């Protein structure tokens, strides 16, 4: 059991570092104007974070999941992970902890639709822009302040989730440095203030005034 916990901690911290990296890169893409691609990375960060939460609750499953890294053949590794996901229902199990709130799956589906899968909306949002005074970066969403606000809102949401998971999983380490705990608590207070004044009904599809 000790080995499982150690493996679980290592996997969880690696997942959270991956989420952190995705959040940073999503921010960079959003600032560049690549809003659809930014959402793809936000989705990756979300997926990494809820896997970390699941493995915190199910450490023995973390050791099983980690075995996929030893499989050399791509197709065999894919099948292994698909079977794992089918049997463990990772996202569903995490969501059950917060019922009746089902926003985890709803948010994941939104990010998958607009950030990952080809559809008429995402194709249109990748077309070149002819907006006067706006550099043509190859994204129709360039210059849309509403798209930037939407990306910023989603990035902040996942950043908060990832930091909460850092705190919940490794608080016993972080508590050794009181300034880290104080900084985390201040971030949560600031985030609550930002969310209370955030605009509602943001979309990638409407032009900003």
Short mmCIF file of C-alpha atoms in Angstrom, two decimals:
data_model
loop_
_atom_site.label_atom_id
_atom_site.label_comp_id
_atom_site.label_asym_id
_atom_site.label_seq_id
_atom_site.Cartn_x
_atom_site.Cartn_y
_atom_site.Cartn_z
CA UNK A 1 0.00 0.00 0.00
CA UNK A 2 2.91 2.36 0.78
CA UNK A 3 4.23 1.81 -2.74
CA UNK A 4 0.82 2.69 -4.17
CA UNK A 5 0.63 5.94 -2.21
CA UNK A 6 4.12 6.94 -3.29
CA UNK A 7 3.31 6.17 -6.91
CA UNK A 8 0.04 8.02 -6.61
CA UNK A 9 1.71 11.16 -5.26
CA UNK A 10 4.29 11.12 -8.03
CA UNK A 11 1.65 10.69 -10.72
CA UNK A 12 -0.59 13.37 -9.22
CA UNK A 13 2.17 15.95 -9.05
CA UNK A 14 3.21 15.13 -12.62
CA UNK A 15 -0.39 15.56 -13.78
CA UNK A 16 -0.68 18.90 -12.00
CA UNK A 17 2.60 20.11 -13.48
CA UNK A 18 1.26 19.12 -16.90
CA UNK A 19 -1.91 21.07 -16.18
CA UNK A 20 0.16 24.09 -15.12
CA UNK A 21 2.16 23.94 -18.36
CA UNK A 22 -1.03 23.72 -20.42
CA UNK A 23 -2.49 26.72 -18.58
CA UNK A 24 0.61 28.83 -19.30
CA UNK A 25 0.59 27.87 -22.98
CA UNK A 26 -3.17 28.47 -23.24
CA UNK A 27 -2.61 31.97 -21.89
CA UNK A 28 0.07 32.63 -24.48
CA UNK A 29 -2.15 31.42 -27.31
CA UNK A 30 -5.09 33.48 -26.09
CA UNK A 31 -2.93 36.62 -26.00
CA UNK A 32 -1.80 35.82 -29.55
CA UNK A 33 -5.42 35.56 -30.66
CA UNK A 34 -5.55 31.79 -31.11
CA UNK A 35 -8.62 31.43 -28.94
CA UNK A 36 -9.84 28.07 -30.25
CA UNK A 37 -6.42 26.50 -29.81
CA UNK A 38 -6.15 28.05 -26.35
CA UNK A 39 -9.35 26.23 -25.35
CA UNK A 40 -7.81 22.98 -26.55
CA UNK A 41 -5.03 23.44 -24.00
CA UNK A 42 -7.52 24.47 -21.32
CA UNK A 43 -9.25 21.14 -21.96
CA UNK A 44 -5.91 19.31 -21.55
CA UNK A 45 -5.36 21.11 -18.23
CA UNK A 46 -8.86 20.20 -17.05
CA UNK A 47 -8.38 16.55 -17.96
CA UNK A 48 -5.00 16.37 -16.22
CA UNK A 49 -6.43 17.98 -13.08
CA UNK A 50 -9.49 15.77 -12.69
CA UNK A 51 -7.26 12.72 -13.25
CA UNK A 52 -5.05 13.99 -10.41
CA UNK A 53 -8.12 14.35 -8.19
CA UNK A 54 -9.31 10.85 -9.10
CA UNK A 55 -5.92 9.30 -8.34
CA UNK A 56 -5.77 11.15 -5.03
CA UNK A 57 -8.97 9.30 -4.09
CA UNK A 58 -7.95 6.00 -5.76
CA UNK A 59 -4.15 5.62 -5.36
CA UNK A 60 -4.05 1.98 -6.47
CA UNK A 61 -5.64 2.96 -9.79
CA UNK A 62 -2.82 5.45 -10.32
CA UNK A 63 -0.30 2.63 -10.28
CA UNK A 64 -2.38 0.70 -12.81
CA UNK A 65 -2.74 3.74 -15.10
CA UNK A 66 0.99 4.38 -14.90
CA UNK A 67 1.70 0.97 -16.44
CA UNK A 68 0.60 2.36 -19.80
CA UNK A 69 3.87 4.31 -19.88
CA UNK A 70 5.77 1.03 -20.16
CA UNK A 71 3.86 -0.10 -23.26
CA UNK A 72 5.98 0.62 -26.31
CA UNK A 73 3.48 -0.09 -29.06
CA UNK A 74 1.23 2.93 -29.64
CA UNK A 75 -1.87 0.90 -30.51
CA UNK A 76 -1.47 -1.36 -27.47
CA UNK A 77 -1.02 1.65 -25.21
CA UNK A 78 -4.12 3.30 -26.68
CA UNK A 79 -6.18 0.16 -26.09
CA UNK A 80 -4.90 -0.11 -22.53
CA UNK A 81 -5.88 3.48 -21.73
CA UNK A 82 -9.26 3.14 -23.44
CA UNK A 83 -10.02 0.05 -21.38
CA UNK A 84 -8.89 1.82 -18.22
CA UNK A 85 -11.11 4.83 -18.95
CA UNK A 86 -14.06 2.59 -19.75
CA UNK A 87 -13.73 0.58 -16.55
CA UNK A 88 -12.82 3.37 -14.12
CA UNK A 89 -15.02 6.19 -15.54
CA UNK A 90 -12.62 8.76 -14.14
CA UNK A 91 -14.51 11.96 -14.97
CA UNK A 92 -17.85 10.45 -13.90
CA UNK A 93 -16.43 9.35 -10.55
CA UNK A 94 -14.99 12.78 -9.82
CA UNK A 95 -18.25 14.45 -10.76
CA UNK A 96 -20.22 12.21 -8.39
CA UNK A 97 -18.45 13.88 -5.47
CA UNK A 98 -20.12 17.20 -6.27
CA UNK A 99 -23.67 16.23 -7.22
CA UNK A 100 -26.06 17.78 -8.07
CA UNK A 101 -23.45 20.01 -9.75
CA UNK A 102 -22.66 18.46 -13.14
CA UNK A 103 -20.55 21.32 -14.47
CA UNK A 104 -17.42 19.17 -14.83
CA UNK A 105 -18.78 17.13 -17.73
CA UNK A 106 -20.56 20.15 -19.18
CA UNK A 107 -17.35 22.18 -19.17
CA UNK A 108 -15.33 19.28 -20.59
CA UNK A 109 -17.84 18.86 -23.41
CA UNK A 110 -17.77 22.57 -24.20
CA UNK A 111 -13.99 22.62 -24.38
CA UNK A 112 -13.92 19.43 -26.45
CA UNK A 113 -16.43 20.85 -28.93
CA UNK A 114 -14.84 24.26 -29.34
CA UNK A 115 -11.23 23.37 -28.69
CA UNK A 116 -10.67 19.91 -30.12
CA UNK A 117 -13.19 18.63 -32.62
CA UNK A 118 -13.69 19.94 -36.15
CA UNK A 119 -17.10 21.49 -36.70
CA UNK A 120 -18.42 24.46 -38.70
CA UNK A 121 -17.86 26.84 -35.80
CA UNK A 122 -14.25 25.91 -35.10
CA UNK A 123 -13.40 25.88 -38.81
CA UNK A 124 -14.83 29.39 -39.23
CA UNK A 125 -12.90 30.63 -36.23
CA UNK A 126 -9.63 29.56 -37.85
CA UNK A 127 -10.16 31.47 -41.08
CA UNK A 128 -8.12 34.54 -41.94
CA UNK A 129 -9.31 37.89 -40.68
CA UNK A 130 -9.77 40.99 -42.86
CA UNK A 131 -10.65 43.26 -39.95
CA UNK A 132 -9.38 46.83 -40.57
CA UNK A 133 -6.40 47.68 -38.39
CA UNK A 134 -6.04 44.12 -37.10
CA UNK A 135 -3.01 42.05 -38.03
CA UNK A 136 -3.97 38.96 -40.00
CA UNK A 137 -2.85 36.12 -37.75
CA UNK A 138 -5.04 33.54 -39.41
CA UNK A 139 -7.79 33.54 -36.80
CA UNK A 140 -11.20 35.06 -37.35
CA UNK A 141 -11.40 35.59 -33.59
CA UNK A 142 -8.41 37.95 -33.56
CA UNK A 143 -9.40 41.27 -32.05
CA UNK A 144 -12.55 39.98 -30.37
CA UNK A 145 -12.41 41.22 -26.83
CA UNK A 146 -15.29 38.92 -25.96
CA UNK A 147 -13.31 35.87 -27.07
CA UNK A 148 -10.40 37.02 -24.95
CA UNK A 149 -12.65 37.45 -21.92
CA UNK A 150 -14.10 33.98 -22.46
CA UNK A 151 -10.64 32.41 -22.67
CA UNK A 152 -9.46 34.35 -19.63
CA UNK A 153 -12.50 33.21 -17.66
CA UNK A 154 -11.96 29.56 -18.57
CA UNK A 155 -8.21 29.75 -17.90
CA UNK A 156 -8.82 31.28 -14.46
CA UNK A 157 -11.40 28.59 -13.71
CA UNK A 158 -8.95 25.77 -14.46
CA UNK A 159 -6.10 27.58 -12.71
CA UNK A 160 -8.23 27.71 -9.58
CA UNK A 161 -9.12 24.01 -9.92
CA UNK A 162 -5.47 23.01 -10.38
CA UNK A 163 -4.30 25.13 -7.43
CA UNK A 164 -7.05 23.69 -5.25
CA UNK A 165 -5.89 20.22 -6.16
CA UNK A 166 -2.28 21.17 -5.37
CA UNK A 167 -3.48 22.38 -1.99
CA UNK A 168 -5.74 19.40 -1.26
CA UNK A 169 -3.17 16.81 -2.36
CA UNK A 170 0.02 18.37 -1.06
CA UNK A 171 -1.11 20.81 1.61
CA UNK A 172 0.98 18.97 4.18
CA UNK A 173 4.07 19.97 2.18
CA UNK A 174 2.92 23.49 1.35
CA UNK A 175 2.03 24.24 4.96
CA UNK A 176 5.73 24.16 5.80
CA UNK A 177 5.95 27.54 4.06
CA UNK A 178 3.24 29.81 5.53
CA UNK A 179 3.66 32.36 2.73
CA UNK A 180 2.51 29.77 0.17
CA UNK A 181 -0.69 29.15 2.13
CA UNK A 182 -1.30 32.88 2.53
CA UNK A 183 -0.73 33.47 -1.19
CA UNK A 184 -3.12 30.66 -2.09
CA UNK A 185 -5.82 32.01 0.21
CA UNK A 186 -5.43 35.50 -1.23
CA UNK A 187 -5.73 34.10 -4.76
CA UNK A 188 -8.98 32.40 -3.86
CA UNK A 189 -10.36 35.65 -2.41
CA UNK A 190 -9.29 37.62 -5.48
CA UNK A 191 -10.80 34.98 -7.77
CA UNK A 192 -14.13 35.12 -5.96
CA UNK A 193 -14.19 38.89 -6.47
CA UNK A 194 -13.35 38.55 -10.17
CA UNK A 195 -16.05 35.92 -10.70
CA UNK A 196 -18.68 37.99 -8.96
CA UNK A 197 -18.16 40.76 -11.52
CA UNK A 198 -17.53 38.59 -14.57
CA UNK A 199 -19.75 39.12 -17.64
CA UNK A 200 -22.24 36.37 -18.37
CA UNK A 201 -23.06 34.56 -21.62
CA UNK A 202 -19.65 35.01 -23.25
CA UNK A 203 -19.16 33.39 -26.66
CA UNK A 204 -16.52 32.97 -29.33
CA UNK A 205 -19.18 33.62 -31.95
CA UNK A 206 -20.13 37.26 -31.45
CA UNK A 207 -18.22 40.34 -32.48
CA UNK A 208 -17.21 42.61 -29.65
CA UNK A 209 -18.74 46.10 -29.91
#
